[in-house]
XYZ file of C-alpha atoms in Angstrom:
590
model
C 93.510 4.054 -97.251
C 92.253 2.449 -100.450
C 93.990 -0.811 -99.505
C 91.949 -1.088 -96.308
C 88.708 -3.045 -96.228
C 86.176 -3.048 -93.421
C 83.295 -5.481 -93.094
C 80.460 -6.002 -90.641
C 81.678 -8.628 -88.219
C 81.440 -10.288 -84.843
C 84.313 -9.602 -82.488
C 86.834 -12.076 -81.148
C 87.469 -12.272 -77.407
C 90.547 -14.480 -77.812
C 92.903 -11.683 -76.691
C 91.152 -11.588 -73.309
C 91.196 -15.218 -72.198
C 92.553 -18.419 -73.758
C 89.424 -20.366 -72.756
C 86.376 -20.223 -70.489
C 86.957 -23.637 -68.922
C 89.566 -26.376 -68.732
C 93.290 -26.195 -67.921
C 93.921 -22.848 -69.631
C 91.127 -21.111 -67.757
C 92.180 -22.806 -64.529
C 95.642 -21.341 -65.100
C 94.227 -17.807 -65.173
C 92.292 -18.438 -61.965
C 95.445 -19.851 -60.331
C 97.368 -16.751 -61.400
C 94.735 -14.611 -59.701
C 94.705 -16.804 -56.585
C 98.497 -16.628 -56.333
C 98.498 -12.820 -56.459
C 95.652 -12.594 -53.929
C 97.365 -14.996 -51.521
C 100.628 -13.047 -51.750
C 98.730 -9.805 -51.164
C 97.013 -11.329 -48.115
C 100.432 -12.105 -46.662
C 100.940 -8.347 -46.226
C 98.028 -7.986 -43.813
C 100.209 -8.352 -40.700
C 103.006 -6.251 -42.201
C 100.947 -3.126 -42.823
C 102.304 -0.267 -40.767
C 102.485 3.537 -40.916
C 106.262 3.095 -40.730
C 106.612 0.496 -43.500
C 109.428 1.084 -45.974
C 108.480 2.657 -49.297
C 110.042 -0.284 -51.156
C 107.790 -2.697 -49.305
C 104.786 -0.490 -50.051
C 105.645 -0.451 -53.764
C 105.821 -4.259 -53.783
C 102.400 -4.282 -52.182
C 101.062 -1.913 -54.855
C 102.477 -4.177 -57.576
C 100.325 -6.987 -56.177
C 97.255 -4.735 -56.006
C 97.844 -3.907 -59.668
C 98.284 -7.574 -60.651
C 95.031 -8.537 -58.949
C 93.240 -5.685 -60.734
C 94.692 -6.724 -64.099
C 93.779 -10.420 -63.959
C 90.412 -9.714 -62.376
C 89.749 -7.094 -65.033
C 90.261 -9.635 -67.810
C 87.814 -12.068 -66.237
C 85.179 -9.407 -65.594
C 85.480 -8.033 -69.126
C 85.120 -11.462 -70.718
C 81.976 -12.154 -68.723
C 80.393 -8.859 -69.737
C 81.417 -8.982 -73.396
C 80.315 -12.590 -73.874
C 76.946 -11.742 -72.330
C 76.656 -8.690 -74.617
C 77.114 -10.882 -77.698
C 73.985 -12.826 -76.781
C 72.036 -11.735 -73.728
C 70.075 -15.007 -73.634
C 73.083 -17.369 -73.926
C 72.969 -19.622 -70.868
C 76.676 -20.497 -70.906
C 77.570 -16.796 -70.977
C 75.180 -16.098 -68.113
C 76.615 -18.976 -66.085
C 80.190 -17.830 -66.766
C 79.367 -14.258 -65.808
C 77.763 -15.426 -62.571
C 80.786 -17.590 -61.755
C 83.184 -14.710 -62.405
C 81.097 -12.265 -60.356
C 81.188 -14.641 -57.401
C 84.932 -15.221 -57.782
C 85.725 -11.507 -57.990
C 83.493 -10.669 -55.043
C 85.471 -13.194 -53.015
C 88.722 -11.595 -54.233
C 87.399 -8.147 -53.360
C 86.531 -9.237 -49.853
C 89.859 -11.001 -49.284
C 91.810 -7.917 -50.360
C 89.529 -5.375 -48.701
C 91.905 -5.101 -45.757
C 94.329 -3.038 -47.852
C 91.880 -0.283 -48.828
C 90.466 -0.238 -45.292
C 93.962 0.221 -43.853
C 94.878 2.848 -46.425
C 91.758 4.936 -45.820
C 92.302 4.784 -42.066
C 95.975 5.798 -42.179
C 96.904 9.174 -40.710
C 97.685 11.931 -43.203
C 101.436 12.154 -42.566
C 102.413 8.499 -43.211
C 99.901 8.351 -46.067
C 101.543 11.363 -47.710
C 105.002 9.767 -47.337
C 103.965 6.479 -48.962
C 101.829 8.168 -51.581
C 104.698 10.384 -52.693
C 106.724 7.268 -53.518
C 103.949 5.475 -55.399
C 104.628 6.867 -58.864
C 101.740 6.612 -61.291
C 99.332 5.351 -58.631
C 99.249 8.608 -56.636
C 95.816 9.714 -57.820
C 94.374 6.211 -57.303
C 95.536 6.315 -53.686
C 94.242 9.869 -53.247
C 90.876 8.759 -54.598
C 90.592 5.937 -52.071
C 91.154 8.371 -49.219
C 88.392 10.684 -50.487
C 85.943 7.996 -49.359
C 87.324 7.781 -45.825
C 84.331 9.584 -44.208
C 81.924 7.210 -45.959
C 83.707 3.916 -45.323
C 82.273 1.293 -42.962
C 84.021 -1.447 -41.014
C 85.700 -4.279 -42.928
C 82.989 -6.871 -42.083
C 80.281 -4.411 -43.144
C 82.047 -3.654 -46.424
C 82.272 -7.388 -47.123
C 78.549 -7.803 -46.606
C 77.874 -4.913 -49.007
C 80.089 -6.501 -51.664
C 78.158 -9.768 -51.389
C 74.855 -7.881 -51.381
C 75.812 -6.029 -54.564
C 76.750 -9.076 -56.611
C 73.741 -11.147 -55.558
C 71.236 -8.303 -55.337
C 71.917 -5.134 -57.312
C 73.859 -6.758 -60.146
C 71.305 -9.545 -60.332
C 68.438 -7.063 -60.700
C 70.308 -5.143 -63.397
C 70.968 -8.378 -65.302
C 67.267 -9.265 -65.136
C 66.395 -5.785 -66.462
C 68.862 -6.243 -69.338
C 67.540 -9.709 -70.163
C 63.928 -8.521 -70.208
C 64.515 -5.407 -72.309
C 67.043 -6.904 -74.739
C 64.539 -9.670 -75.501
C 61.855 -7.160 -76.518
C 60.681 -7.272 -80.130
C 58.521 -4.665 -81.812
C 55.913 -5.167 -84.542
C 55.492 -2.191 -86.838
C 54.042 -1.784 -90.317
C 56.517 -0.339 -92.812
C 55.553 0.037 -96.476
C 52.500 -2.158 -95.994
C 54.415 -5.001 -94.361
C 54.510 -5.790 -90.638
C 58.118 -6.185 -89.504
C 59.407 -7.675 -86.257
C 62.350 -5.568 -85.100
C 64.683 -5.263 -82.131
C 65.128 -1.850 -80.538
C 68.186 -0.868 -82.602
C 66.373 -1.712 -85.823
C 63.198 0.044 -84.669
C 64.895 3.311 -83.741
C 66.363 3.686 -87.223
C 62.863 4.875 -88.136
C 62.984 7.729 -85.592
C 64.697 9.617 -88.435
C 62.313 8.406 -91.132
C 60.977 11.233 -93.335
C 57.385 9.950 -92.998
C 55.536 11.397 -89.970
C 53.194 8.405 -89.718
C 56.145 5.991 -89.519
C 57.827 8.025 -86.775
C 54.601 8.048 -84.784
C 54.086 4.314 -85.272
C 57.534 3.296 -84.037
C 57.376 5.435 -80.886
C 53.896 4.168 -80.083
C 55.084 0.586 -80.513
C 58.274 1.174 -78.512
C 56.421 2.411 -75.455
C 53.501 -0.001 -75.901
C 55.973 -2.835 -75.344
C 57.734 -1.106 -72.436
C 54.355 -0.223 -70.892
C 53.333 -3.896 -70.964
C 56.238 -4.605 -68.601
C 56.119 -1.156 -67.012
C 55.066 -2.360 -63.573
C 57.871 -4.937 -63.470
C 60.504 -2.531 -64.827
C 59.285 0.151 -62.438
C 59.514 -2.228 -59.493
C 63.064 -3.233 -60.455
C 63.973 0.457 -60.509
C 62.378 1.074 -57.124
C 64.369 -1.750 -55.533
C 67.601 -0.415 -57.049
C 66.877 3.112 -55.805
C 65.992 1.889 -52.311
C 69.231 -0.082 -52.207
C 71.159 3.038 -53.310
C 69.543 5.051 -50.523
C 70.030 2.360 -47.873
C 73.723 2.090 -48.624
C 74.709 5.633 -49.537
C 72.411 7.717 -47.336
C 71.685 5.559 -44.287
C 74.994 3.682 -43.983
C 77.580 5.891 -45.679
C 75.928 9.208 -44.760
C 76.229 10.999 -48.081
C 74.348 14.293 -48.116
C 72.209 13.296 -51.105
C 71.812 10.385 -53.548
C 73.757 12.188 -56.287
C 76.594 13.107 -53.888
C 77.839 9.506 -53.946
C 78.275 9.680 -57.734
C 79.856 13.119 -57.553
C 82.491 11.956 -55.075
C 83.312 8.960 -57.269
C 83.715 11.379 -60.183
C 85.811 13.778 -58.055
C 83.452 16.587 -59.032
C 82.253 18.855 -56.183
C 78.483 18.930 -55.670
C 78.243 22.669 -56.503
C 79.928 22.076 -59.891
C 77.331 19.458 -60.825
C 74.567 21.775 -59.629
C 75.996 24.555 -61.804
C 76.156 22.250 -64.837
C 72.563 21.059 -64.396
C 71.233 24.562 -63.806
C 73.092 25.812 -66.898
C 71.359 23.092 -68.911
C 68.012 23.963 -67.388
C 68.509 27.671 -68.078
C 69.373 26.958 -71.720
C 66.396 24.696 -72.441
C 64.928 27.652 -74.340
C 67.780 27.416 -76.855
C 66.591 24.003 -78.011
C 62.937 25.034 -77.742
C 63.764 27.796 -80.237
C 65.409 25.201 -82.472
C 62.362 22.929 -82.359
C 60.093 25.855 -83.329
C 62.372 26.652 -86.264
C 62.469 23.005 -87.264
C 58.666 22.864 -87.311
C 58.706 25.642 -89.901
C 61.348 23.878 -91.980
C 59.216 20.731 -91.955
C 56.101 22.687 -92.880
C 54.093 22.033 -89.718
C 52.716 24.376 -87.064
C 54.330 22.511 -84.178
C 56.576 19.477 -83.832
C 55.362 16.404 -82.015
C 57.759 14.531 -79.725
C 57.805 11.919 -82.499
C 59.403 14.480 -84.833
C 62.425 15.890 -83.020
C 64.912 13.723 -84.966
C 63.063 14.023 -88.297
C 65.324 14.759 -91.281
C 64.832 18.103 -92.997
C 64.798 16.462 -96.416
C 63.520 13.023 -97.330
C 66.472 10.777 -98.053
C 66.976 7.060 -97.887
C 70.731 7.454 -98.137
C 72.671 4.887 -96.164
C 76.383 4.329 -95.749
C 77.933 0.898 -96.304
C 80.061 -0.045 -93.328
C 83.252 0.133 -95.386
C 82.476 3.731 -96.355
C 81.567 4.666 -92.784
C 84.869 3.311 -91.456
C 86.824 5.191 -94.117
C 84.994 8.452 -93.346
C 85.705 8.185 -89.624
C 89.345 7.216 -90.069
C 89.903 9.986 -92.630
C 88.520 12.595 -90.210
C 90.886 11.307 -87.521
C 93.843 11.233 -89.939
C 93.242 14.895 -90.780
C 93.550 15.808 -87.094
C 96.101 13.323 -85.727
C 97.545 10.317 -87.572
C 98.522 8.841 -84.191
C 94.912 8.857 -83.045
C 93.761 7.347 -86.336
C 96.347 4.596 -85.852
C 94.846 3.720 -82.483
C 91.380 3.500 -84.056
C 92.661 1.183 -86.784
C 93.812 -1.284 -84.136
C 90.195 -1.948 -83.160
C 89.451 -3.119 -86.710
C 92.737 -4.922 -87.316
C 92.582 -6.975 -84.111
C 88.962 -8.066 -84.497
C 87.750 -6.145 -81.448
C 84.678 -4.632 -83.153
C 81.242 -6.280 -83.066
C 79.218 -4.315 -85.609
C 76.709 -6.710 -87.157
C 73.014 -6.943 -86.292
C 72.018 -10.181 -84.525
C 69.011 -11.320 -82.524
C 69.524 -11.252 -78.729
C 72.662 -9.105 -79.023
C 72.910 -6.068 -76.726
C 71.008 -3.370 -78.591
C 73.201 -0.451 -77.558
C 76.703 0.738 -78.344
C 79.741 0.872 -76.065
C 83.505 0.662 -75.821
C 85.059 -1.559 -73.137
C 88.638 -0.649 -72.221
C 90.136 -3.451 -70.160
C 93.852 -2.860 -69.567
C 96.515 -0.337 -70.614
C 97.775 -1.113 -74.090
C 95.190 -3.830 -74.717
C 93.049 -2.720 -77.639
C 89.519 -2.015 -76.365
C 86.423 -3.854 -77.564
C 83.703 -1.863 -79.337
C 80.088 -2.935 -79.801
C 77.547 -1.276 -82.036
C 74.562 -2.343 -84.122
C 75.375 -0.864 -87.517
C 72.298 -0.082 -89.593
C 73.864 2.151 -92.239
C 72.194 5.363 -91.066
C 74.214 8.563 -90.833
C 73.669 8.502 -87.075
C 75.450 5.143 -86.940
C 78.482 6.646 -88.678
C 78.594 9.166 -85.827
C 78.187 6.316 -83.312
C 81.182 4.559 -84.860
C 83.232 7.761 -84.505
C 82.031 8.121 -80.913
C 82.938 4.618 -79.754
C 86.284 4.641 -81.557
C 86.983 7.905 -79.734
C 86.626 6.027 -76.451
C 89.107 3.423 -77.705
C 91.550 6.150 -78.723
C 91.306 7.703 -75.253
C 92.206 4.393 -73.597
C 95.123 3.691 -75.936
C 96.486 7.226 -75.545
C 96.666 6.498 -71.795
C 98.484 3.181 -72.231
C 101.540 4.333 -70.247
C 99.576 4.287 -66.995
C 98.784 1.390 -64.680
C 95.543 -0.628 -64.653
C 94.570 1.529 -61.666
C 95.011 4.897 -63.414
C 94.551 4.553 -67.179
C 90.733 4.804 -67.125
C 89.607 8.418 -67.379
C 87.241 9.712 -64.731
C 83.576 9.609 -65.704
C 83.139 13.340 -66.486
C 86.100 13.249 -68.889
C 85.207 9.830 -70.308
C 83.168 11.383 -73.130
C 85.873 13.850 -74.214
C 87.543 11.845 -76.982
C 84.312 10.214 -78.107
C 82.415 13.461 -78.662
C 85.482 15.213 -80.091
C 85.750 12.427 -82.678
C 82.159 13.176 -83.672
C 83.090 16.860 -84.043
C 85.972 15.934 -86.349
C 83.585 13.866 -88.470
C 81.180 16.820 -88.624
C 84.014 19.161 -89.612
C 85.017 16.865 -92.475
C 81.445 16.523 -93.721
C 80.891 20.293 -93.643
C 84.243 20.860 -95.320
C 83.240 18.636 -98.211
C 79.740 20.088 -98.630
C 79.292 23.560 -100.126
C 75.641 23.138 -101.137
C 73.523 25.109 -98.597
C 70.745 22.503 -98.426
C 73.193 19.708 -97.666
C 75.085 21.812 -95.118
C 71.759 22.576 -93.466
C 70.949 18.874 -93.189
C 74.369 18.041 -91.741
C 74.181 20.882 -89.212
C 70.597 20.069 -88.232
C 71.520 16.460 -87.566
C 74.363 17.642 -85.340
C 72.055 19.961 -83.376
C 69.581 17.063 -83.045
C 72.367 14.919 -81.614
C 73.601 17.751 -79.384
C 70.127 18.069 -77.902
C 70.169 14.315 -77.232
C 73.604 14.490 -75.617
C 73.309 17.695 -73.579
C 69.769 18.659 -72.630
C 68.131 15.240 -72.762
C 70.849 13.659 -70.589
C 70.770 16.509 -68.059
C 67.010 16.125 -67.722
C 67.450 12.395 -67.136
C 69.536 13.322 -64.086
C 67.028 15.948 -62.979
C 64.376 13.216 -63.170
C 66.594 10.854 -61.164
C 66.910 13.439 -58.394
C 63.117 13.688 -58.265
C 62.604 9.922 -58.570
C 64.937 9.066 -55.686
C 63.026 11.537 -53.513
C 59.621 10.184 -54.574
C 60.623 6.563 -53.991
C 61.881 7.482 -50.513
C 58.389 8.888 -49.887
C 56.783 5.616 -50.983
C 55.396 6.774 -54.329
C 54.258 4.321 -57.027
C 55.514 3.571 -60.526
C 52.575 5.526 -61.967
C 53.577 8.530 -59.878
C 57.135 8.242 -61.202
C 55.725 8.243 -64.730
C 53.689 11.358 -63.932
C 56.835 13.054 -62.622
C 58.676 12.093 -65.801
C 55.945 13.756 -67.882
C 56.364 16.924 -65.799
C 60.097 16.705 -66.521
C 59.403 16.519 -70.269
C 56.937 19.431 -70.134
C 59.569 21.641 -68.511
C 62.211 20.488 -70.987
C 60.132 21.212 -74.107
C 57.876 24.032 -72.908
C 55.248 24.773 -75.529
C 57.666 24.066 -78.392
C 56.155 20.673 -79.219
C 53.237 18.346 -78.600
C 53.865 15.605 -76.060
C 51.941 12.325 -76.275
C 50.945 10.310 -73.237
C 52.958 7.164 -74.078
C 56.217 9.031 -73.342
C 55.387 8.661 -69.657
C 57.115 5.240 -69.952
C 60.319 6.553 -71.533
C 62.223 6.514 -68.235
C 61.901 2.704 -68.026
C 63.817 2.489 -71.318
C 66.927 4.323 -70.028
C 69.442 1.633 -68.960
C 71.862 4.057 -67.291
C 69.445 5.051 -64.536
C 69.223 1.373 -63.615
C 72.849 0.250 -63.724
C 74.738 3.508 -63.018
C 72.598 6.093 -61.198
C 73.333 9.733 -62.046
C 75.743 8.715 -64.816
C 74.095 10.754 -67.537
C 75.386 14.194 -66.573
C 78.749 12.931 -67.826
C 77.334 13.177 -71.362
C 76.245 16.790 -70.840
C 79.606 17.552 -69.226
C 81.508 15.877 -72.061
C 79.603 17.521 -74.915
C 79.845 21.040 -73.476
C 83.517 20.484 -72.652
C 84.214 19.319 -76.196
C 82.428 22.326 -77.666
C 84.748 24.541 -75.603
C 87.799 22.540 -76.686
C 86.660 22.624 -80.294
C 86.357 26.397 -80.012
C 90.019 26.476 -78.947
C 90.935 24.236 -81.891
C 89.205 26.602 -84.334
C 91.181 29.523 -82.913
C 94.588 27.824 -82.614
C 94.718 25.122 -85.280
C 97.707 22.766 -85.231
C 99.211 23.911 -81.864
C 96.041 22.696 -80.150
C 96.551 19.072 -81.249
C 99.458 18.224 -78.959
C 97.731 19.789 -75.954
C 94.583 17.792 -76.679
C 96.581 14.572 -77.017
C 98.200 15.339 -73.668
C 94.772 15.709 -72.042
C 93.808 12.249 -73.310
C 97.151 10.744 -72.311
C 96.559 11.603 -68.650
C 93.828 8.954 -68.518
C 92.730 8.821 -64.897
C 96.099 9.692 -63.372
C 95.054 13.206 -62.282
C 91.844 14.783 -61.031
C 89.423 16.212 -63.612
C 90.133 19.723 -62.334
C 93.898 19.289 -62.826
C 93.498 17.822 -66.317
C 91.125 20.578 -67.420
C 93.519 23.197 -66.086
C 95.800 22.134 -68.971
C 93.160 23.601 -71.279
C 92.625 26.691 -69.149
C 89.161 25.494 -68.127
C 87.511 26.143 -64.763
C 84.640 23.680 -64.485
C 83.154 25.586 -61.535
C 82.499 28.581 -63.781
C 78.984 29.122 -65.133
C 80.597 31.146 -67.921
C 82.460 28.030 -69.082
C 79.260 25.997 -69.442
C 77.468 28.868 -71.160
C 80.324 29.074 -73.669
C 79.341 25.630 -74.938
C 75.719 26.704 -75.290
C 76.872 29.814 -77.168
C 78.493 27.602 -79.820
C 75.254 25.620 -80.127
C 73.435 28.935 -80.549
C 75.819 29.895 -83.371
C 74.980 26.656 -85.168
C 71.249 27.330 -84.821
C 71.830 30.866 -86.170
C 73.653 29.426 -89.188
C 70.816 26.968 -89.751
C 68.327 29.831 -89.674
C 70.422 31.774 -92.187
C 70.701 28.759 -94.506
C 66.922 28.410 -94.435
């Protein structure tokens, strides 16, 4: 490992497309057009009695269209993420969105035919479709909620020009925000990633100042951001409740995730019932920090004042070493992200302020974006996003239609990679005070991943109902404050500016009801990690097998490999029990 060097860098998108205009780009578009035209030629040949060989040829074309279209879509998104104000990137993304909407509408006939096929011929063709079985099963799950072909075309056009346009405007507005805050006697102008570094500052007055400034800026645009959200929610209701007849707004997401509604209800209620666990932690933390009660500004405060940062090279080595200890194969996949220039880690103005991993095609090394500030939390973020990349590369033997894991399992490898990093850090530290700090940071992050995300979804359920009743942005903010009061109880003081926090949560805008996947993933990983502690080395191959399934089986079938029943309240409570053990250890160390 000593021969490896890792530096902050901007990624290269050259492996995605040869160019964004000119003959080379035109060649990619022609390749897509050729596959679409050949696929369209099957329209009049579709039949319940068609030969399996003919059906497989058809599926090859569906896969080719998905692969080429996926490259174009990914380039548009990743280029935009590099610089959210870059006009050429915006124009390219708009051009690609229009092109792919046209492709989607021209090839819609296949999915419409497949969903409408009787069960017997569908079962015959599906049985011969190899790795694409679960993809085809998933399409048929939506049969009761599918409209006519002309109606589906209109919805596709509506989405690209309406919903996606509104989300892009939200991203442009919020990514352009800058925040003025006084640090060490000097007023600094920061983007959101830079600002939130100070959420873990040891000085209470600094933590208060950055949160006040964060929500002062969001509040200035609160009416606009709230109105964008209301339009997105109304569109979601118009399509999914009025036209597609889902039973509830969240039911549309649950069906896409192949998670039954009662399972999601059980997960959310388990989180709600265990809010007291984190309230206990916050009361303990107040004592450790020497205050009577925490403020909302203080929940991520470090237990000891430290300005320790980690150079990027050291962070990369720490993450890769923790992966090497568990599985050299997984560490090798992570190294590909660095070696192929697919990591954008440096801080830049106008860059997307978040962190993500974009997996495009099987075997193609994913692209990872983060804004590396040197904080310990950013080391964990690096482990998290590389975990996503590992998951995609472990599933490289599947098709473009089945290698992506389903949303509830999408956080498995990412959070498990964080657990491996934690294990390595705790293994190296024998000093009680240092172990306490490492454990406390993990519990802080677990709160943010489990309870906080579940309460985002609980707020979304309320917000969709309120918007349907014609309530205002201010009333949504009042509901969000009620949500926070339930979440924290009397364990901390809650300031009024947090009423605007919901406008700063991108997921509720671009992917409604997404966030329970984080709660699902973290609690699942805690259960898996418990198995790893009990079994040791034999667990590794089973875990790798879970990742290697990608999205080729249902979540229930994949979890059965680990002996997990996601419908069981006991399973979810097992994850909370492990969190409770960590809090007990923290109390003992203190």
